Coordinates of N, CA and C in Angstrom, one line a residue:
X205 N -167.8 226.0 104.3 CA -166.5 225.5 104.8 C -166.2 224.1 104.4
X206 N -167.1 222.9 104.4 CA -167.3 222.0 104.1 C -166.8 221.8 102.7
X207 N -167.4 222.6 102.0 CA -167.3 222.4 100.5 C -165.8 222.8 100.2
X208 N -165.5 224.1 100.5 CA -163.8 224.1 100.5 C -163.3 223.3 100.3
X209 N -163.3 222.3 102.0 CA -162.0 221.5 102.6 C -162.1 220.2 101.7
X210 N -163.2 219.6 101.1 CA -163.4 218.3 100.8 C -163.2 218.9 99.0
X211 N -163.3 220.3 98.5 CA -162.6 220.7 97.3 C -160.6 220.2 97.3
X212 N -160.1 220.9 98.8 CA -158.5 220.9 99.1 C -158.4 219.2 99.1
X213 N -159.4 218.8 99.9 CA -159.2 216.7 100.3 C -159.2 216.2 98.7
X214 N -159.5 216.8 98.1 CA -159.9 215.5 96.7 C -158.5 216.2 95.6
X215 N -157.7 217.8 95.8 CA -157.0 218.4 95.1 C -156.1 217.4 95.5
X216 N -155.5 217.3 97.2 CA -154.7 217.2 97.7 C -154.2 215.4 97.4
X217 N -155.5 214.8 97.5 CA -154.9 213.2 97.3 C -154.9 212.8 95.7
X218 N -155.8 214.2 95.1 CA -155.0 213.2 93.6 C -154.1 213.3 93.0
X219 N -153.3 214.8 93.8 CA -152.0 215.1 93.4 C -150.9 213.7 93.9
X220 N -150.0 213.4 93.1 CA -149.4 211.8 93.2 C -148.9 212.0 94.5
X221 N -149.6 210.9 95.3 CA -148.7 210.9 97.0 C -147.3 209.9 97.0
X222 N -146.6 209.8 97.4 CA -145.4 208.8 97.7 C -145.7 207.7 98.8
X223 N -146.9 208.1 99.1 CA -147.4 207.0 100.8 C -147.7 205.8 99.5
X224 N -147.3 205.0 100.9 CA -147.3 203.5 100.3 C -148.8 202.7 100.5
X225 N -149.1 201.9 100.3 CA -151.0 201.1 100.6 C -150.8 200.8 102.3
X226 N -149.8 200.7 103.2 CA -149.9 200.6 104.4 C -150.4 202.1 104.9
X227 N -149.6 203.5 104.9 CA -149.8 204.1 104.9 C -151.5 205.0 104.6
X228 N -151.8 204.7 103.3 CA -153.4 204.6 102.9 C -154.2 203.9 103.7
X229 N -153.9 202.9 104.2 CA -155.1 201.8 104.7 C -154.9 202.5 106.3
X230 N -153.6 203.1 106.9 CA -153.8 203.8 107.7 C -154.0 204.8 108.1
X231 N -153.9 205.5 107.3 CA -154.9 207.1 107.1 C -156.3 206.3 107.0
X232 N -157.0 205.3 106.6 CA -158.3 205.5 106.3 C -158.8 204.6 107.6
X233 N -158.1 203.8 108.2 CA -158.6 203.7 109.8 C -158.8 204.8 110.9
X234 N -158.0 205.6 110.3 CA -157.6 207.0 111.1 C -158.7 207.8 111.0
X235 N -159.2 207.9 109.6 CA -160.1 208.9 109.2 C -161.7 208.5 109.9
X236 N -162.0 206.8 109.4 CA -163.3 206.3 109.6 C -163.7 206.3 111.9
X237 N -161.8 206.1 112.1 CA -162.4 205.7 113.9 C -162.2 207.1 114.2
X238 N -162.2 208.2 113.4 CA -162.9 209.7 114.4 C -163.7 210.0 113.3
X239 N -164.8 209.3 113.1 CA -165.8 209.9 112.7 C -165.9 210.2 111.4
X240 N -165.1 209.9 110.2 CA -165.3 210.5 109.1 C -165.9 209.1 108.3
X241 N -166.7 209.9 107.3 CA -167.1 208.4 106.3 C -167.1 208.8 104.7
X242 N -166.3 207.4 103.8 CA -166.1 207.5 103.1 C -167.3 206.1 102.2
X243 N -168.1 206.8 101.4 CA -169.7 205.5 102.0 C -169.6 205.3 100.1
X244 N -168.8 204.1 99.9 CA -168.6 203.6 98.5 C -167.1 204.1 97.8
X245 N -166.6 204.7 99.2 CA -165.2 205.3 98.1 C -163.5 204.7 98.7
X246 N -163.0 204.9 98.0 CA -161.2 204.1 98.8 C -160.4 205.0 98.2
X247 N -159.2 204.9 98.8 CA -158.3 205.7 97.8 C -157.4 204.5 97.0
X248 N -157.2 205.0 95.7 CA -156.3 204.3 95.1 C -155.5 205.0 94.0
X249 N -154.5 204.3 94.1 CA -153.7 204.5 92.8 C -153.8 204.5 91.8
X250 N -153.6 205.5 90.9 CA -153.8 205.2 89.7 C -152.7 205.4 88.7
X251 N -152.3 204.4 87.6 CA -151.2 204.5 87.0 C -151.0 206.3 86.3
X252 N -149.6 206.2 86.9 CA -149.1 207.8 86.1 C -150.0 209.0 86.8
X253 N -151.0 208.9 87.3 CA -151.4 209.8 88.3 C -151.3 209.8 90.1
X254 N -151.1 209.2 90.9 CA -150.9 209.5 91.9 C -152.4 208.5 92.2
X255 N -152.4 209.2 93.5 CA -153.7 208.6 94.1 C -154.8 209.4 94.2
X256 N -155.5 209.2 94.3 CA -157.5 210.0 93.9 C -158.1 209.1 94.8
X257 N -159.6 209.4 94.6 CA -160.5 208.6 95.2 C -161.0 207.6 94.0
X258 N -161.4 206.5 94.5 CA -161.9 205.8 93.3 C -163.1 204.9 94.3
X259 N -163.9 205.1 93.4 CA -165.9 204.5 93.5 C -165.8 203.0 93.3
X260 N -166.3 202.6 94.6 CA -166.4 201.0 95.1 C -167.7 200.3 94.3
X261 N -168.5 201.0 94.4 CA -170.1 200.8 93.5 C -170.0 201.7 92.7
X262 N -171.7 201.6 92.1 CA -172.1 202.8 91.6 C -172.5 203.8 92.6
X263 N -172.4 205.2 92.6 CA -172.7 206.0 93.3 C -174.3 206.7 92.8
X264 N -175.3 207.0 93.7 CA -176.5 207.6 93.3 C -176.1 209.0 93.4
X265 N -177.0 209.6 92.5 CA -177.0 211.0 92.1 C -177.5 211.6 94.2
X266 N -177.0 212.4 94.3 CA -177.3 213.4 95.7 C -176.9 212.6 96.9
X267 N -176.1 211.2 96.8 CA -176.2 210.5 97.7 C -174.8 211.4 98.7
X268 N -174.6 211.0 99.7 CA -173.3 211.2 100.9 C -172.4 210.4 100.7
X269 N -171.3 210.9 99.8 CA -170.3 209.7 99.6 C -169.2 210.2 100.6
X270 N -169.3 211.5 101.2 CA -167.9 211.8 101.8 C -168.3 212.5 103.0
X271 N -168.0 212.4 104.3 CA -167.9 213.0 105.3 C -167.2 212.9 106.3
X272 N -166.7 214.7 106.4 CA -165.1 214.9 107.5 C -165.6 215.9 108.7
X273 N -165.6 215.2 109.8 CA -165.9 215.8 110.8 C -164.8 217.2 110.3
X274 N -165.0 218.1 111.8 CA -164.5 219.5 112.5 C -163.5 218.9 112.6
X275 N -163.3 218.0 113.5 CA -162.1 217.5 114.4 C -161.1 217.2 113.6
X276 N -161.3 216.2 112.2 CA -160.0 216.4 111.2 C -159.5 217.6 110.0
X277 N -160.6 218.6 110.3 CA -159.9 219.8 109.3 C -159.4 220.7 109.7
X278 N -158.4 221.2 109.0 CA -157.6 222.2 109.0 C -157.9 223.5 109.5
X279 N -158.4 223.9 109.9 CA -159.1 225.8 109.6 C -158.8 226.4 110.9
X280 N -159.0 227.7 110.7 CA -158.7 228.8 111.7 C -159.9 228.9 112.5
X281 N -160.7 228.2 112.6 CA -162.1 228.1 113.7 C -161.2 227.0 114.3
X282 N -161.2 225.6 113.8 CA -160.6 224.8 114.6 C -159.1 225.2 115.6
X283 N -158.1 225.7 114.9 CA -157.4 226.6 115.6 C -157.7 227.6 116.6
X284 N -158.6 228.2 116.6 CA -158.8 228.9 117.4 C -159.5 228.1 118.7
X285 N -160.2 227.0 118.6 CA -160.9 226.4 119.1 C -160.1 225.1 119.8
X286 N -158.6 225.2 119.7 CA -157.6 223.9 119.7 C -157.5 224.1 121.2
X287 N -157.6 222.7 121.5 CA -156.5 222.6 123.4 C -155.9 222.4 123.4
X288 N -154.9 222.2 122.3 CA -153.3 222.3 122.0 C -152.8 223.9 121.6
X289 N -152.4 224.2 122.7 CA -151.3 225.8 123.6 C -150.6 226.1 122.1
X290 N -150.1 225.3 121.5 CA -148.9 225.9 120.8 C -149.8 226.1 119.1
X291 N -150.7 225.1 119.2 CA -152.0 225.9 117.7 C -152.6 226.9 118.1
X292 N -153.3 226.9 119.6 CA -153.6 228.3 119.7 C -152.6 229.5 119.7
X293 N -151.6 229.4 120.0 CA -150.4 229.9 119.9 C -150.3 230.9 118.9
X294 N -150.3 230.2 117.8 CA -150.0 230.3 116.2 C -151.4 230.8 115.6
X295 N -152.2 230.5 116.2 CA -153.6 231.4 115.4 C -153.7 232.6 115.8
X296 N -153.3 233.0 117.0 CA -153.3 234.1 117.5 C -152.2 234.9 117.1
X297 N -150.9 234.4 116.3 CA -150.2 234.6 116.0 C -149.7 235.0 114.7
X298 N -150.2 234.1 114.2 CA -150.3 234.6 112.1 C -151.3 234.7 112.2
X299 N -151.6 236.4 111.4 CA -153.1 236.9 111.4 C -153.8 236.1 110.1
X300 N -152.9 235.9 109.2 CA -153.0 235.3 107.9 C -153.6 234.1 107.8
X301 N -155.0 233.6 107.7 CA -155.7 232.6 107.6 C -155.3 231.1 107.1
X302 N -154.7 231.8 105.7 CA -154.0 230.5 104.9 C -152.9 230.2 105.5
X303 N -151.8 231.3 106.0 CA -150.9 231.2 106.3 C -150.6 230.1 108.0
X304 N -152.0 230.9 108.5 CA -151.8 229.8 110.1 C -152.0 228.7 109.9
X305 N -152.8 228.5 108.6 CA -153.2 226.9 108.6 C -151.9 225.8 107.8
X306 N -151.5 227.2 106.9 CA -149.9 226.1 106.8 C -148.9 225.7 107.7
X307 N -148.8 226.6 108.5 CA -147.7 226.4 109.6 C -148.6 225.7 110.8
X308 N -149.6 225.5 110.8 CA -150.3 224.5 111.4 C -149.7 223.0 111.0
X309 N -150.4 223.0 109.8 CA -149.6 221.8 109.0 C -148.0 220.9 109.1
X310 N -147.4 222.3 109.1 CA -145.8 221.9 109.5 C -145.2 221.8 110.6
X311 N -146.6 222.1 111.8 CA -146.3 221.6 113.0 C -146.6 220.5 112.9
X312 N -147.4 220.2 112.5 CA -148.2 218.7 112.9 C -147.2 217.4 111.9
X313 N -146.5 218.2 111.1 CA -145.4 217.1 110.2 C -144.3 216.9 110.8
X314 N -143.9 218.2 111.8 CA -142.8 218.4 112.3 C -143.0 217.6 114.3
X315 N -143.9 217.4 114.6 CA -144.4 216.5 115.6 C -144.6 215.0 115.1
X316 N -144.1 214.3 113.6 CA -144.2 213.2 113.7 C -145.2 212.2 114.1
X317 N -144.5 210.8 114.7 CA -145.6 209.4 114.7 C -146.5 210.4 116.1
X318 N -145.7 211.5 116.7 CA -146.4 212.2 117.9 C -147.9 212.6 117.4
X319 N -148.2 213.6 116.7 CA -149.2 214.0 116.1 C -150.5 213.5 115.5
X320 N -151.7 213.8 116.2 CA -153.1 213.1 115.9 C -153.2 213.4 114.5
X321 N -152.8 214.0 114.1 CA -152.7 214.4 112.5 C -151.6 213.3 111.6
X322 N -150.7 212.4 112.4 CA -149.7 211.9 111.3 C -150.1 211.3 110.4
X323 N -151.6 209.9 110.1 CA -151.9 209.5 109.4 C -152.4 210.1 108.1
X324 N -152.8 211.6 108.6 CA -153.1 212.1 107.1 C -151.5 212.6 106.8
X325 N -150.7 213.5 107.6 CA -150.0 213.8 107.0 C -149.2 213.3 105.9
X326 N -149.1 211.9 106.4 CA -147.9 210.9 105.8 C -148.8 210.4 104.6
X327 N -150.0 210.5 104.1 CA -150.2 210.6 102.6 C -150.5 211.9 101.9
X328 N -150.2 213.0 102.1 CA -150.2 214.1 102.0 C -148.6 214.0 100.5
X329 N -148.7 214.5 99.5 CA -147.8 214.4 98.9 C -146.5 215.2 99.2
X330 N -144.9 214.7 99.0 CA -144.2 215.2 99.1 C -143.9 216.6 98.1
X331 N -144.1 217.0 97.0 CA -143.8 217.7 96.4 C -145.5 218.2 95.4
X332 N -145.7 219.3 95.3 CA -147.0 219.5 94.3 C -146.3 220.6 93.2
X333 N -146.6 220.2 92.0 CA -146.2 221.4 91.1 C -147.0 222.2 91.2
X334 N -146.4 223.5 91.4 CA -147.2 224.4 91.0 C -146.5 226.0 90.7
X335 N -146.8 227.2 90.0 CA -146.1 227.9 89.4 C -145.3 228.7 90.8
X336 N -145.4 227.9 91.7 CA -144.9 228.8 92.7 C -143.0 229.1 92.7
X337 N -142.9 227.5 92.1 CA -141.6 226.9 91.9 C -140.9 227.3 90.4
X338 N -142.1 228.3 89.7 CA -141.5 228.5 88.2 C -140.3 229.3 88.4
X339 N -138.8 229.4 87.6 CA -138.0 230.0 87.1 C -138.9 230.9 86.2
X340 N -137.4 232.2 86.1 CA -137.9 233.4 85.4 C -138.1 232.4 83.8
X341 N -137.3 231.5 83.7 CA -137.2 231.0 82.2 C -138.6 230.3 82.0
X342 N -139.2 229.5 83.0 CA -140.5 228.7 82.5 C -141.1 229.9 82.7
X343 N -141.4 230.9 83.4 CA -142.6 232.1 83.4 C -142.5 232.2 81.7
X344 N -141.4 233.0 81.6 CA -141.3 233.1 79.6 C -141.8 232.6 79.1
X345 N -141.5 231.2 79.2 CA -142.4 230.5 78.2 C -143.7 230.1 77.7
X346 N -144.1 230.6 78.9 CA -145.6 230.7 78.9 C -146.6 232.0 78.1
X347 N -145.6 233.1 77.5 CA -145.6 233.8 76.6 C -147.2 234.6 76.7
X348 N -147.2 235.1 78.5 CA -148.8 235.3 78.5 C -148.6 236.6 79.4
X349 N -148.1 237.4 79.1 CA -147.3 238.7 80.0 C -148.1 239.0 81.7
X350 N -149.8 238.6 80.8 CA -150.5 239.2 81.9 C -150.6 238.4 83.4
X351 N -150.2 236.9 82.4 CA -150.9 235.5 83.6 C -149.0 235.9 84.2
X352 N -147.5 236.1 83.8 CA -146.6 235.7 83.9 C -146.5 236.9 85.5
X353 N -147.4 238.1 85.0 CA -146.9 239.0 86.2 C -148.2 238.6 87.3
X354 N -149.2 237.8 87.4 CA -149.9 237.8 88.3 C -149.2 236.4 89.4
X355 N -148.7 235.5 88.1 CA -147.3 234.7 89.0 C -146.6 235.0 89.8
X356 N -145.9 236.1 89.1 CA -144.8 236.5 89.9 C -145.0 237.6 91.6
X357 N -146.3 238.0 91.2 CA -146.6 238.7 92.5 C -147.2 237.6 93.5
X358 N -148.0 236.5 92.9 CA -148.0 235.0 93.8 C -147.0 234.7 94.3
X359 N -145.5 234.9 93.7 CA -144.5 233.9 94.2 C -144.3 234.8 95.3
X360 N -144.0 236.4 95.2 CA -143.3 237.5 95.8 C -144.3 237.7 97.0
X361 N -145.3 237.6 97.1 CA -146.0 237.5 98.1 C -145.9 236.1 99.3
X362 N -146.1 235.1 98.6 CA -145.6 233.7 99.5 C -144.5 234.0 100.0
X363 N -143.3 234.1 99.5 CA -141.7 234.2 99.8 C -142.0 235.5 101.2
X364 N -142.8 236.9 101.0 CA -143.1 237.8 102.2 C -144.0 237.1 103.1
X365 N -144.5 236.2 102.6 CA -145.4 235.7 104.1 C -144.9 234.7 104.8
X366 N -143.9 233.7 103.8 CA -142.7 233.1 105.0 C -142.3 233.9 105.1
X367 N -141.4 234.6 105.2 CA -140.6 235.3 105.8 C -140.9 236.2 107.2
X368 N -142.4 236.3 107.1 CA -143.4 236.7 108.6 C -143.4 236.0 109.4
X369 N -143.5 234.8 108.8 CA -143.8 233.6 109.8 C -142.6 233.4 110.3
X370 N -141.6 233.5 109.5 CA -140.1 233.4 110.6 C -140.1 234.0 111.2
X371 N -140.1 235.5 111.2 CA -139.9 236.0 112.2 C -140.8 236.4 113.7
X372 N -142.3 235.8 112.9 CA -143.0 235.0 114.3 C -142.8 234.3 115.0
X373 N -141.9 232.9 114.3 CA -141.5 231.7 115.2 C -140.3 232.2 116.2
X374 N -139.5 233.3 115.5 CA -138.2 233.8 116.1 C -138.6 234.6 116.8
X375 N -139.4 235.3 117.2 CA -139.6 236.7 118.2 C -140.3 235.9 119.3
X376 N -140.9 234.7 119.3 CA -142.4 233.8 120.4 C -141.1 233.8 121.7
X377 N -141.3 234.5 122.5 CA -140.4 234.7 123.9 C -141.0 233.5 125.0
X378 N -142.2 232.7 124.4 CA -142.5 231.6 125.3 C -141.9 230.3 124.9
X379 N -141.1 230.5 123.6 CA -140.7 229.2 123.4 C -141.5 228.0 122.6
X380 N -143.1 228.4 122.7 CA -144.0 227.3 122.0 C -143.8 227.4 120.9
X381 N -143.5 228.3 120.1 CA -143.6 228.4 118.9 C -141.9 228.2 118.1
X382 N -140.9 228.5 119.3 CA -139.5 228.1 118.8 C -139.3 227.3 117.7
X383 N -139.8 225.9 118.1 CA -139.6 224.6 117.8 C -139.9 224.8 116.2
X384 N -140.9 225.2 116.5 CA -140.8 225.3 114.4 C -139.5 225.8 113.4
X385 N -138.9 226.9 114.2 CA -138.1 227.8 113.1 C -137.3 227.2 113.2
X386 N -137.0 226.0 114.0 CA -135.3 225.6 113.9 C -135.6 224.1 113.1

């Protein structure tokens, strides 16, 4: 699990974030005062790429440059495991692993300076390319029949799994889960 989330941590910050070095410097008080350690590394900017991690020293071969507690990742154990009503809510509610942990996410965006999660959120990038947003015209272009139809059943599938999820948030007769679909 580890290895995953610190695969999604390092996809996710070097995709270009829009957070500003205030923002950064407070995600990384956020991250180090519950427990996480980042032992020779910072985030920084890099021209024309976004932000990554970037190496303070030299790093030794096998050494521990990165460690993220339970308590700041994402996942459907932690979910299930939350004393916050309305994540448990939602894990019990999207059977869909990926899917609970996104709408996890967009609670925790949608809860604001509120949310123990807002310092990561708010370097989290606004926009990530990816073929999910292709037009029929860029699929063509890519002139790869086989890669163009495994796209399009990615896209057609996402588009059916929101569409679950609304109608999860819209059917929750307790109201905890309202707040998201509006």
């Amino acid at each position: 699990m580890f290895g995953l989330f610190f695969c999604a941590v390092i996809a996710i910050v070097a995709v270009t974030v829009t957070a500003n070095q205030a923002a950064v410097n407070k995600f990384l008080t956020w991250f180090e005062s519950n427990g996480g350690v980042s032992n020779g590394l910072t985030i920084h900017e890099f021209d024309g790429m976004g932000n990554g991690f970037k190496a303070l020293r030299n790093l030794e071969e096998g050494s521990m440059i990165l460690q993220i507690p339970k308590e700041l990742q994402f996942s459907v154990e932690q979910m299930k495991n939350s004393g916050d009503a309305v994540v448990k809510k939602l894990s019990a509610s999207v059977t869909d692993g990926d899917m609970a942990i996104a709408a996890w996410i967009l609670l925790e965006k949608y809860r604001g300076e509120s949310s123990f999660y807002a310092p990561y959120i708010a370097v989290l990038p606004s926009h990530v390319t990816s073929v999910l947003y292709f037009s029929d015209e860029d699929l063509e272009a890519l002139q790869e029949p086989d890669f163009i139809e495994q796209i399009k059943q990615f896209q057609s599938s996402t588009k059916n799994e929101f569409r679950q999820l609304q109608l999860i948030l819209n059917s929750d007769k307790s109201g905890k889960l309202k707040l998201l679909a509006d």
